[in-house]
Coordinates of C-alpha atoms in Angstrom, one line a residue:
M119 CA 8.5 21.3 -20.6
P120 CA 8.4 17.8 -22.1
V121 CA 6.0 15.2 -20.6
I122 CA 9.1 13.0 -19.9
D123 CA 12.6 14.3 -20.0
Q124 CA 15.5 12.9 -22.0
S125 CA 17.1 10.9 -19.2
T126 CA 13.7 9.3 -18.5
A127 CA 13.3 8.5 -22.2
D128 CA 16.8 7.0 -22.4
Q129 CA 15.9 4.8 -19.4
L130 CA 12.6 3.7 -21.0
K131 CA 14.4 2.9 -24.2
T132 CA 16.6 0.5 -22.2
Y133 CA 13.5 -1.2 -20.7
L134 CA 11.8 -1.5 -24.1
A135 CA 14.8 -3.6 -25.4
N136 CA 13.1 -6.4 -23.5
L137 CA 10.0 -6.4 -25.7
R138 CA 9.4 -9.7 -27.4
R139 CA 6.6 -8.9 -29.8
P140 CA 5.1 -5.8 -31.5
I141 CA 2.7 -3.5 -29.6
R142 CA 0.5 -0.6 -30.6
L143 CA -0.4 2.5 -28.7
I144 CA -3.9 3.4 -29.7
A145 CA -4.8 6.8 -28.4
T146 CA -8.3 8.4 -28.1
L147 CA -7.9 12.1 -28.0
D148 CA -9.9 15.3 -27.9
D149 CA -8.9 19.0 -28.0
S150 CA -8.0 19.2 -24.3
V151 CA -4.5 20.1 -22.9
K152 CA -4.3 16.6 -21.4
S153 CA -4.9 15.0 -24.8
A154 CA -2.1 17.1 -26.2
E155 CA 0.2 15.8 -23.4
M156 CA -1.0 12.2 -24.1
K157 CA -0.2 12.6 -27.8
E158 CA 3.2 13.8 -26.9
L159 CA 3.7 10.9 -24.5
V160 CA 2.8 8.1 -27.0
E161 CA 4.8 9.8 -29.8
T162 CA 7.8 10.0 -27.5
I163 CA 7.6 6.3 -26.6
A164 CA 7.1 4.9 -30.1
P165 CA 10.6 5.9 -31.5
L166 CA 12.3 4.2 -28.6
S167 CA 11.7 0.7 -30.0
E168 CA 11.1 -0.7 -33.5
L169 CA 8.4 -2.9 -32.0
V170 CA 6.2 0.1 -30.9
T171 CA 3.8 1.9 -33.2
V172 CA 1.2 4.7 -32.6
D173 CA -2.4 5.0 -33.8
L174 CA -4.1 8.3 -32.9
T175 CA -7.5 7.3 -34.2
G176 CA -8.8 5.4 -31.2
S177 CA -12.5 5.4 -30.3
A178 CA -12.6 4.5 -26.6
S179 CA -15.3 5.9 -24.4
R180 CA -12.9 8.1 -22.4
A181 CA -10.7 10.8 -23.8
P182 CA -7.8 11.2 -23.3
S183 CA -7.0 7.5 -23.1
F184 CA -4.7 5.0 -24.8
L185 CA -4.7 1.3 -25.3
I186 CA -1.5 -0.8 -25.2
S187 CA -2.3 -3.7 -27.5
A188 CA -0.3 -6.7 -28.8
D189 CA -0.6 -7.3 -32.6
D190 CA -2.8 -10.4 -32.1
G191 CA -5.3 -8.4 -29.9
Q192 CA -5.1 -11.1 -27.2
S193 CA -3.2 -8.9 -24.8
E194 CA -4.0 -5.3 -23.9
V195 CA -4.4 -2.8 -21.1
E196 CA -5.8 0.7 -21.1
F197 CA -4.9 4.0 -19.3
A198 CA -7.5 6.8 -19.1
G199 CA -5.3 9.6 -18.1
L200 CA -1.5 10.2 -18.1
P201 CA 0.3 7.4 -16.2
L202 CA 3.0 9.6 -14.7
G203 CA 4.1 10.2 -11.1
H204 CA 3.7 7.0 -9.1
E205 CA 2.1 5.4 -12.1
F206 CA 5.0 5.7 -14.5
S207 CA 6.3 2.3 -13.3
S208 CA 2.9 0.9 -14.1
L209 CA 3.2 2.3 -17.7
I210 CA 6.7 0.7 -18.1
L211 CA 5.5 -2.7 -16.8
A212 CA 2.4 -2.6 -19.0
L213 CA 4.5 -2.0 -22.1
L214 CA 6.7 -4.9 -21.2
H215 CA 4.0 -7.3 -20.2
V216 CA 1.8 -6.7 -23.2
G217 CA 5.0 -6.9 -25.2
G218 CA 5.7 -10.5 -24.0
H219 CA 8.2 -9.8 -21.2
P220 CA 7.2 -12.2 -18.3
P221 CA 6.2 -10.6 -15.0
K222 CA 8.2 -11.3 -11.9
E223 CA 5.5 -13.3 -10.2
D224 CA 5.2 -16.9 -8.9
A225 CA 4.9 -19.2 -11.9
E226 CA 2.0 -21.1 -10.4
L227 CA 0.1 -17.8 -9.8
L228 CA 0.7 -16.7 -13.4
E229 CA -0.6 -20.1 -14.7
S230 CA -3.7 -19.6 -12.6
V231 CA -4.2 -16.1 -14.2
A232 CA -3.7 -17.5 -17.7
T233 CA -6.3 -20.3 -17.3
L234 CA -8.9 -18.2 -15.5
E235 CA -12.3 -18.7 -17.1
G236 CA -15.1 -16.2 -17.4
T237 CA -15.3 -12.5 -18.4
Y238 CA -13.6 -9.9 -16.2
H239 CA -13.7 -6.2 -17.0
F240 CA -11.9 -4.3 -14.3
E241 CA -11.8 -0.5 -13.9
T242 CA -9.5 1.1 -11.4
F243 CA -9.8 4.7 -10.3
F244 CA -6.4 6.1 -9.2
S245 CA -4.7 9.4 -8.3
L246 CA -1.1 10.2 -9.4
S247 CA -0.2 10.9 -5.8
C248 CA -1.4 7.5 -4.5
Q249 CA 1.4 5.2 -3.5
N250 CA -1.0 2.2 -3.1
C251 CA -2.5 2.5 -6.6
P252 CA 0.4 1.1 -8.6
D253 CA 0.2 -2.3 -6.8
V254 CA -3.4 -2.7 -7.8
I255 CA -3.0 -1.3 -11.3
Q256 CA 0.1 -3.5 -12.1
A257 CA -1.6 -6.6 -10.8
L258 CA -4.7 -6.1 -12.9
N259 CA -2.6 -5.2 -15.9
I260 CA -0.7 -8.5 -15.6
M261 CA -4.1 -10.3 -15.6
A262 CA -5.2 -8.4 -18.7
A263 CA -1.9 -8.9 -20.5
R264 CA -1.9 -12.7 -19.9
N265 CA -5.5 -13.6 -20.3
P266 CA -7.8 -12.4 -23.2
N267 CA -10.8 -12.9 -20.9
V268 CA -9.6 -10.1 -18.7
S269 CA -9.6 -6.4 -19.6
H270 CA -8.5 -3.5 -17.4
V271 CA -8.6 0.3 -17.6
A272 CA -6.8 2.5 -15.1
I273 CA -8.7 5.8 -14.7
D274 CA -7.2 9.0 -13.3
G275 CA -9.9 10.2 -10.9
A276 CA -8.7 13.8 -10.9
L277 CA -9.1 13.9 -14.7
F278 CA -12.5 12.3 -14.8
Q279 CA -14.2 14.1 -11.9
D280 CA -17.7 13.7 -13.3
E281 CA -17.4 10.0 -13.3
V282 CA -15.9 10.0 -9.8
E283 CA -19.0 12.0 -8.6
K284 CA -21.5 9.8 -10.4
R285 CA -20.0 6.6 -9.1
K286 CA -19.6 8.1 -5.6
I287 CA -15.9 7.3 -5.4
M288 CA -14.3 8.8 -2.2
A289 CA -11.0 6.9 -2.0
V290 CA -8.3 5.4 -4.3
P291 CA -7.6 2.9 -5.5
T292 CA -11.2 1.9 -6.1
V293 CA -11.8 -1.1 -8.3
F294 CA -15.0 -2.1 -10.2
L295 CA -15.5 -5.5 -11.8
N296 CA -18.0 -5.8 -14.6
G297 CA -19.5 -2.5 -13.4
E298 CA -20.0 -3.5 -9.8
P299 CA -17.8 -2.5 -6.8
F300 CA -15.0 -5.0 -6.3
G301 CA -12.7 -3.4 -3.7
S302 CA -10.9 -0.4 -2.4
G303 CA -7.3 0.0 -1.0
R304 CA -4.1 -1.9 -1.7
M305 CA -4.3 -5.3 -3.3
N306 CA -1.8 -7.5 -5.0
L307 CA -2.1 -10.2 -7.6
S308 CA -2.5 -13.1 -5.3
E309 CA -5.2 -11.3 -3.3
I310 CA -7.2 -10.4 -6.4
M311 CA -6.9 -14.0 -7.7
A312 CA -8.0 -15.4 -4.4
R313 CA -11.2 -13.4 -4.8
V314 CA -11.9 -14.3 -8.4
D315 CA -10.5 -17.8 -8.3
T316 CA -11.8 -19.7 -5.3
G317 CA -9.3 -22.5 -5.7
S318 CA -6.2 -20.3 -5.4
A319 CA -6.5 -20.0 -1.6
D320 CA -6.5 -23.7 -1.2
K321 CA -3.5 -24.1 -3.4
A322 CA -1.6 -21.5 -1.4
A323 CA -2.5 -23.2 1.9
K324 CA -1.3 -26.6 0.6
K325 CA 1.9 -25.0 -0.6
L326 CA 2.6 -23.6 2.8
S327 CA 1.8 -26.9 4.6
A328 CA 4.2 -28.8 2.4
Q329 CA 7.2 -26.8 3.5
A330 CA 9.8 -28.4 5.6
P331 CA 10.3 -26.8 9.1
Y332 CA 12.4 -23.6 9.2
D333 CA 15.0 -22.5 11.7
V334 CA 13.4 -19.1 11.8
L335 CA 10.1 -17.8 10.7
V336 CA 9.8 -14.0 10.4
V337 CA 6.2 -12.8 10.7
G338 CA 5.8 -9.5 8.9
G339 CA 7.4 -7.9 5.8
G340 CA 8.1 -4.3 6.9
P341 CA 11.5 -2.8 7.7
A342 CA 11.9 -4.8 10.9
G343 CA 10.9 -8.1 9.3
A344 CA 13.0 -7.5 6.2
A345 CA 16.1 -6.7 8.3
A346 CA 15.5 -9.7 10.5
A347 CA 15.3 -12.1 7.5
I348 CA 18.4 -10.7 5.9
Y349 CA 20.4 -11.1 9.1
T350 CA 19.3 -14.7 9.7
A351 CA 19.8 -15.6 6.1
R352 CA 23.3 -14.2 6.2
K353 CA 24.0 -16.6 9.1
G354 CA 23.1 -19.5 6.9
I355 CA 20.0 -20.6 8.8
R356 CA 16.8 -21.7 7.0
T357 CA 14.6 -18.6 7.0
A358 CA 11.2 -17.6 5.7
I359 CA 9.1 -14.4 5.8
I360 CA 5.4 -14.7 6.0
A361 CA 3.3 -11.5 5.7
E362 CA 0.1 -10.0 4.4
Q363 CA 2.1 -7.8 2.1
F364 CA 5.7 -6.9 1.8
G365 CA 6.4 -3.4 3.1
G366 CA 3.6 -3.1 5.6
Q367 CA 3.0 0.4 7.0
L368 CA 6.0 1.6 4.9
M369 CA 3.8 1.4 1.8
D370 CA 1.6 4.2 3.3
T371 CA 4.5 6.5 4.0
M372 CA 5.2 9.3 1.5
G373 CA 8.2 11.5 2.0
I374 CA 11.0 10.0 4.1
E375 CA 13.7 12.5 5.0
N376 CA 15.2 11.1 8.2
F377 CA 16.5 7.7 6.9
I378 CA 20.2 8.2 7.6
S379 CA 22.5 8.5 4.5
V380 CA 19.4 8.9 2.2
P381 CA 18.3 12.6 2.1
Y382 CA 15.0 11.7 0.6
T383 CA 13.0 8.7 -0.5
E384 CA 9.4 7.4 -0.4
G385 CA 7.8 4.4 1.2
P386 CA 7.0 2.4 -2.0
R387 CA 10.5 3.1 -3.3
L388 CA 12.2 2.0 -0.1
T389 CA 9.9 -1.1 0.0
A390 CA 11.1 -2.1 -3.4
E391 CA 14.7 -1.7 -2.3
L392 CA 14.1 -3.8 0.8
E393 CA 12.4 -6.5 -1.3
R394 CA 15.3 -6.5 -3.8
H395 CA 17.7 -6.9 -0.9
V396 CA 15.8 -9.8 0.6
Q397 CA 15.7 -11.5 -2.8
E398 CA 19.5 -11.6 -2.8
Y399 CA 19.4 -14.3 -0.2
D400 CA 18.3 -17.9 -0.1
L401 CA 15.0 -17.5 1.9
D402 CA 11.3 -18.0 1.2
V403 CA 8.8 -15.2 1.1
F404 CA 5.1 -16.0 1.5
S405 CA 3.0 -12.9 0.9
Q406 CA -0.8 -12.3 1.2
Q407 CA -0.9 -14.6 4.2
R408 CA -2.5 -13.6 7.5
I409 CA -1.5 -15.6 10.5
S410 CA -4.4 -16.6 12.8
E411 CA -2.6 -18.6 15.5
L412 CA 0.9 -19.2 17.0
V413 CA 1.2 -22.4 19.0
R414 CA 4.1 -22.9 21.4
P415 CA 5.9 -26.2 21.6
S416 CA 4.4 -28.7 24.0
E417 CA 7.7 -30.2 24.9
K418 CA 11.4 -29.3 24.8
G419 CA 12.9 -29.6 21.3
A420 CA 9.5 -29.4 19.6
L421 CA 8.6 -26.7 17.0
F422 CA 6.5 -23.6 17.0
A423 CA 3.5 -23.9 14.7
L424 CA 1.9 -21.0 12.8
T425 CA -1.5 -21.4 11.2
T426 CA -2.8 -19.0 8.5
E427 CA -6.4 -18.0 7.9
S428 CA -6.4 -19.9 4.7
G429 CA -5.7 -23.1 6.6
G430 CA -2.0 -23.4 5.8
S431 CA 0.6 -24.1 8.4
L432 CA 4.4 -23.6 8.9
K433 CA 6.7 -24.8 11.6
A434 CA 10.0 -23.4 13.0
K435 CA 12.5 -23.6 15.8
A436 CA 12.3 -19.9 16.5
V437 CA 9.9 -17.1 15.5
I438 CA 10.5 -13.3 15.1
L439 CA 7.3 -11.2 15.3
A440 CA 7.5 -8.1 13.2
T441 CA 3.8 -7.5 12.4
G442 CA 4.0 -3.7 12.8
A443 CA 1.1 -1.4 13.4
R444 CA -1.8 0.2 11.5
W445 CA -3.7 3.4 11.6
K446 CA -5.7 4.0 14.8
T447 CA -9.4 4.7 14.4
I448 CA -11.3 7.2 16.5
G449 CA -14.2 4.8 17.1
V450 CA -17.0 7.3 16.8
P451 CA -20.4 6.9 15.1
G452 CA -20.1 7.3 11.3
E453 CA -16.4 6.4 11.0
A454 CA -16.9 2.8 10.0
E455 CA -20.1 3.5 8.0
Y456 CA -18.4 6.2 5.9
R457 CA -15.0 4.6 5.5
N458 CA -13.9 5.2 1.8
K459 CA -17.1 7.4 1.5
G460 CA -15.5 10.5 3.0
V461 CA -13.6 9.0 5.9
A462 CA -10.0 8.4 4.8
Y463 CA -6.6 7.6 6.4
C464 CA -4.1 8.4 3.6
P465 CA -4.1 12.1 2.5
H466 CA -1.5 11.4 -0.2
C467 CA -3.7 8.7 -1.8
D468 CA -7.1 10.3 -1.5
G469 CA -6.4 14.0 -1.3
P470 CA -6.8 14.7 -5.1
L471 CA -10.4 13.3 -4.9
Y472 CA -11.3 16.3 -2.7
K473 CA -10.0 19.0 -4.9
G474 CA -11.9 22.2 -4.2
K475 CA -13.8 20.7 -1.3
R476 CA -13.8 21.2 2.5
V477 CA -12.2 18.6 4.7
A478 CA -11.1 17.9 8.2
V479 CA -7.9 16.4 9.6
I480 CA -8.4 14.7 13.0
G481 CA -5.1 14.7 14.9
G482 CA -2.5 17.4 15.8
G483 CA 0.7 15.4 15.8
N484 CA 3.3 15.4 13.0
S485 CA 1.2 13.2 10.7
G486 CA -1.9 15.3 11.2
V487 CA -0.2 18.6 10.6
E488 CA 1.7 17.2 7.6
A489 CA -1.6 16.0 6.2
A490 CA -3.2 19.5 6.7
I491 CA -0.3 21.1 4.9
D492 CA -0.5 18.7 2.0
L493 CA -4.2 18.9 1.7
A494 CA -4.2 22.7 1.8
G495 CA -2.7 22.8 -1.7
I496 CA -5.6 20.8 -3.1
V497 CA -8.8 21.4 -1.1
S498 CA -10.6 24.7 -0.5
H499 CA -10.3 24.5 3.3
V500 CA -8.9 22.3 6.0
T501 CA -10.1 22.2 9.6
L502 CA -7.7 20.5 11.9
I503 CA -9.2 18.9 15.1
E504 CA -7.0 18.2 18.0
Y505 CA -8.1 16.6 21.3
D506 CA -5.3 18.1 23.4
N507 CA -5.2 21.8 24.4
Q508 CA -2.2 22.3 22.0
L509 CA -0.8 20.8 18.9
R510 CA 1.9 18.1 19.3
A511 CA 3.6 18.4 16.0
D512 CA 7.1 19.7 15.5
A513 CA 7.4 23.5 15.7
V514 CA 8.6 23.8 12.1
L515 CA 5.5 22.0 10.9
Q516 CA 3.2 24.1 13.0
K517 CA 4.7 27.3 11.7
K518 CA 4.2 26.1 8.1
M519 CA 0.6 25.2 8.7
H520 CA -0.3 28.4 10.5
S521 CA 1.1 30.3 7.5
L522 CA -1.5 28.8 5.2
P523 CA -4.7 30.9 4.7
N524 CA -7.0 28.0 4.2
V525 CA -6.2 26.0 7.3
T526 CA -8.0 26.4 10.7
A527 CA -6.8 24.5 13.8
I528 CA -9.1 23.8 16.7
V529 CA -7.7 22.5 19.9
S530 CA -9.4 21.0 23.0
A531 CA -11.9 19.5 20.6
Q532 CA -13.2 15.9 20.9
T533 CA -14.6 14.4 17.7
T534 CA -17.9 12.8 18.6
E535 CA -19.4 11.8 15.3
I536 CA -18.9 11.7 11.5
L537 CA -22.0 13.0 9.8
G538 CA -23.4 11.9 6.4
D539 CA -26.4 11.5 4.2
E540 CA -26.1 7.7 4.1
E541 CA -24.1 7.8 0.9
K542 CA -21.1 10.0 1.9
V543 CA -19.7 12.3 4.5
N544 CA -21.2 15.8 4.8
G545 CA -20.0 16.9 8.2
L546 CA -18.2 16.4 11.5
R547 CA -19.4 17.0 15.1
Y548 CA -17.0 17.8 17.9
K549 CA -17.3 18.8 21.5
D550 CA -15.4 21.7 23.0
R551 CA -13.7 20.1 26.0
E552 CA -13.6 23.3 28.0
S553 CA -17.2 24.6 27.5
Q554 CA -18.7 21.1 26.7
D555 CA -20.6 22.8 23.8
E556 CA -21.0 20.7 20.6
H557 CA -20.3 22.1 17.1
D558 CA -20.9 20.8 13.6
V559 CA -18.6 21.5 10.7
E560 CA -19.8 21.2 7.2
L561 CA -17.3 19.3 5.0
E562 CA -17.0 16.5 2.4
G563 CA -14.1 14.5 3.9
A564 CA -12.4 13.6 7.2
F565 CA -8.8 12.3 7.3
V566 CA -8.0 10.4 10.5
Q567 CA -4.4 10.9 11.7
I568 CA -4.2 9.9 15.4
G569 CA -1.4 7.4 15.5
L570 CA -1.0 3.7 15.3
V571 CA -2.2 0.5 17.0
P572 CA 0.0 -2.6 17.1
N573 CA -1.0 -5.6 15.0
S574 CA -0.9 -8.1 17.9
E575 CA -4.5 -9.2 18.6
W576 CA -4.0 -12.5 16.8
L577 CA -1.4 -13.5 19.3
G578 CA -3.9 -13.7 22.2
N579 CA -2.0 -14.4 25.4
V580 CA 0.9 -16.4 23.8
V581 CA 3.4 -13.6 24.8
A582 CA 3.2 -10.8 27.4
K583 CA 1.8 -7.5 26.0
S584 CA 1.6 -4.0 27.4
A585 CA -1.7 -2.3 28.2
Y586 CA -1.6 -0.8 24.7
G587 CA -1.2 -4.2 23.1
E588 CA 2.5 -3.9 22.3
I589 CA 4.6 -7.0 22.6
E590 CA 6.9 -6.7 25.7
I591 CA 10.6 -7.2 24.8
D592 CA 13.9 -6.8 26.6
H593 CA 17.1 -5.3 25.3
R594 CA 17.7 -8.4 23.2
C595 CA 14.3 -8.4 21.6
E596 CA 13.3 -11.4 23.6
T597 CA 9.7 -11.9 24.6
S598 CA 8.3 -13.7 27.6
V599 CA 8.5 -17.0 25.7
P600 CA 12.0 -18.5 24.9
G601 CA 12.4 -18.8 21.2
I602 CA 9.9 -16.0 20.3
F603 CA 11.5 -12.7 19.5
A604 CA 9.8 -9.4 18.4
A605 CA 10.9 -6.2 16.7
G606 CA 9.6 -2.9 15.4
D607 CA 6.4 -1.0 15.8
V608 CA 4.5 -4.0 17.3
T609 CA 6.8 -3.9 20.4
T610 CA 7.3 -1.8 23.4
V611 CA 10.4 -0.2 21.9
P612 CA 10.1 3.6 22.1
Y613 CA 10.1 5.8 19.0
K614 CA 8.3 4.2 16.0
Q615 CA 10.8 5.0 13.3
I616 CA 11.9 3.1 10.2
V617 CA 15.6 3.2 11.0
I618 CA 14.8 2.0 14.6
S619 CA 12.7 -0.8 13.3
M620 CA 15.5 -2.0 11.0
G621 CA 18.0 -2.0 13.9
E622 CA 15.6 -3.8 16.1
G623 CA 14.9 -6.4 13.4
S624 CA 18.6 -7.0 13.0
K625 CA 19.0 -7.3 16.8
A626 CA 16.1 -9.8 17.0
A627 CA 17.8 -11.9 14.3
L628 CA 21.1 -12.0 16.1
S629 CA 19.4 -12.9 19.3
A630 CA 17.5 -15.7 17.5
F631 CA 20.7 -17.0 16.0
D632 CA 22.3 -17.1 19.5
Y633 CA 19.2 -18.9 20.8
L634 CA 19.4 -21.5 18.1
I635 CA 23.1 -22.1 18.7
R636 CA 22.5 -22.7 22.4
A637 CA 19.4 -24.8 21.8
D638 CA 21.1 -27.0 19.2
G639 CA 24.0 -27.4 21.6

């Protein structure tokens, strides 16, 4: 079976027509099966464009690996491992960007990248099943492609297990800068630049503050926020989205099989489609911005004011809150201390790092049981811990999980502590809620899957919230404050589903439009 099939090769050939300068694929190989696959990959790519050549005599420190290099040597990126699966898009973009095709990023941000001074050698450890890794890899590849002071190698952690063990990597993506830990988890280009270029945050804040007031500000870039912005933009009213990152919780969702009319998709793919749809309209998108305060108008006819943590500010006649939710933590000793050192929240991302090891999944709902099923195909054993006296997942999922020989489910069990050796997780302690006896389970990883908590703390008491922190809304998505609307997982609407969030976002937009018409009248 070929590394990439003919239809994929044909598609790649179309992309490579955008190359503007010659590039070389310099491969460092050994006698492994993966090296043979890499040789096949680069030799499949080269004939697709007259501007691509292959050199199989590389001497990089890792094998298999290959360098994508422009002829002048001033632009290059490296992959240690096969960039397939979620990383195939990273490969395509790396070929294009080293080949002179401009990235689809803000021009000011790209100029900041090109003029960055100093020496920056980035290493990113990824897994092919990680949906967050491509964002990080693509951002760092852009930096390496546009600035000769920056180099980047993307390393498949599953292929270089010895290095993963030596450097104590327990989560992906994990990034090192000049040999020292730089960060772990999803990051985009603007966030990375904010950390290496201290002046970029001030520039972003000034850019925000210079914007004229909007009719509607949508806070949040997930399904609810995207739908709301599209609906308000279609009404012809001045709209902006401000969010930490486009996609929100959707980026952490793997298989989606209940999005009506689409039998199957994945979170990152759906996020890209949403972003493409939003870009069809005349609206502004400000990403990598965390709102710190929302101030209500002091008098009738005045504007709402939103302030960011970077010091920027935006004003609007109406606001739609769609900040979504995040993974809930269990709040026991050891959880925070060992986060990304054995405590994880994304089995799809980090599962491959635990190949052949023993892990626990905390939570017996759909997400917990799905995680146990997925991990069972990678790890040696999964222990599922559920607080309730029975699992809460759908029957079909429970049946599948119980059919697996390397999964054990324990109910009526309260996780009381994550155990470790100060460097990484080595066990979990739980209490039997019936006998009150405590038990220790030896393992190397714990995946927390106990639901979501709304991202509403920053609001304070500006709007009414439920005991769980959800923004209280009525059937029109109106909050307790006229002019402020809310939609999606951050609200009291039941059933936290993508399709419901989109509908609620659309409803909030129509309600905001109606509010503006009446207010202007």
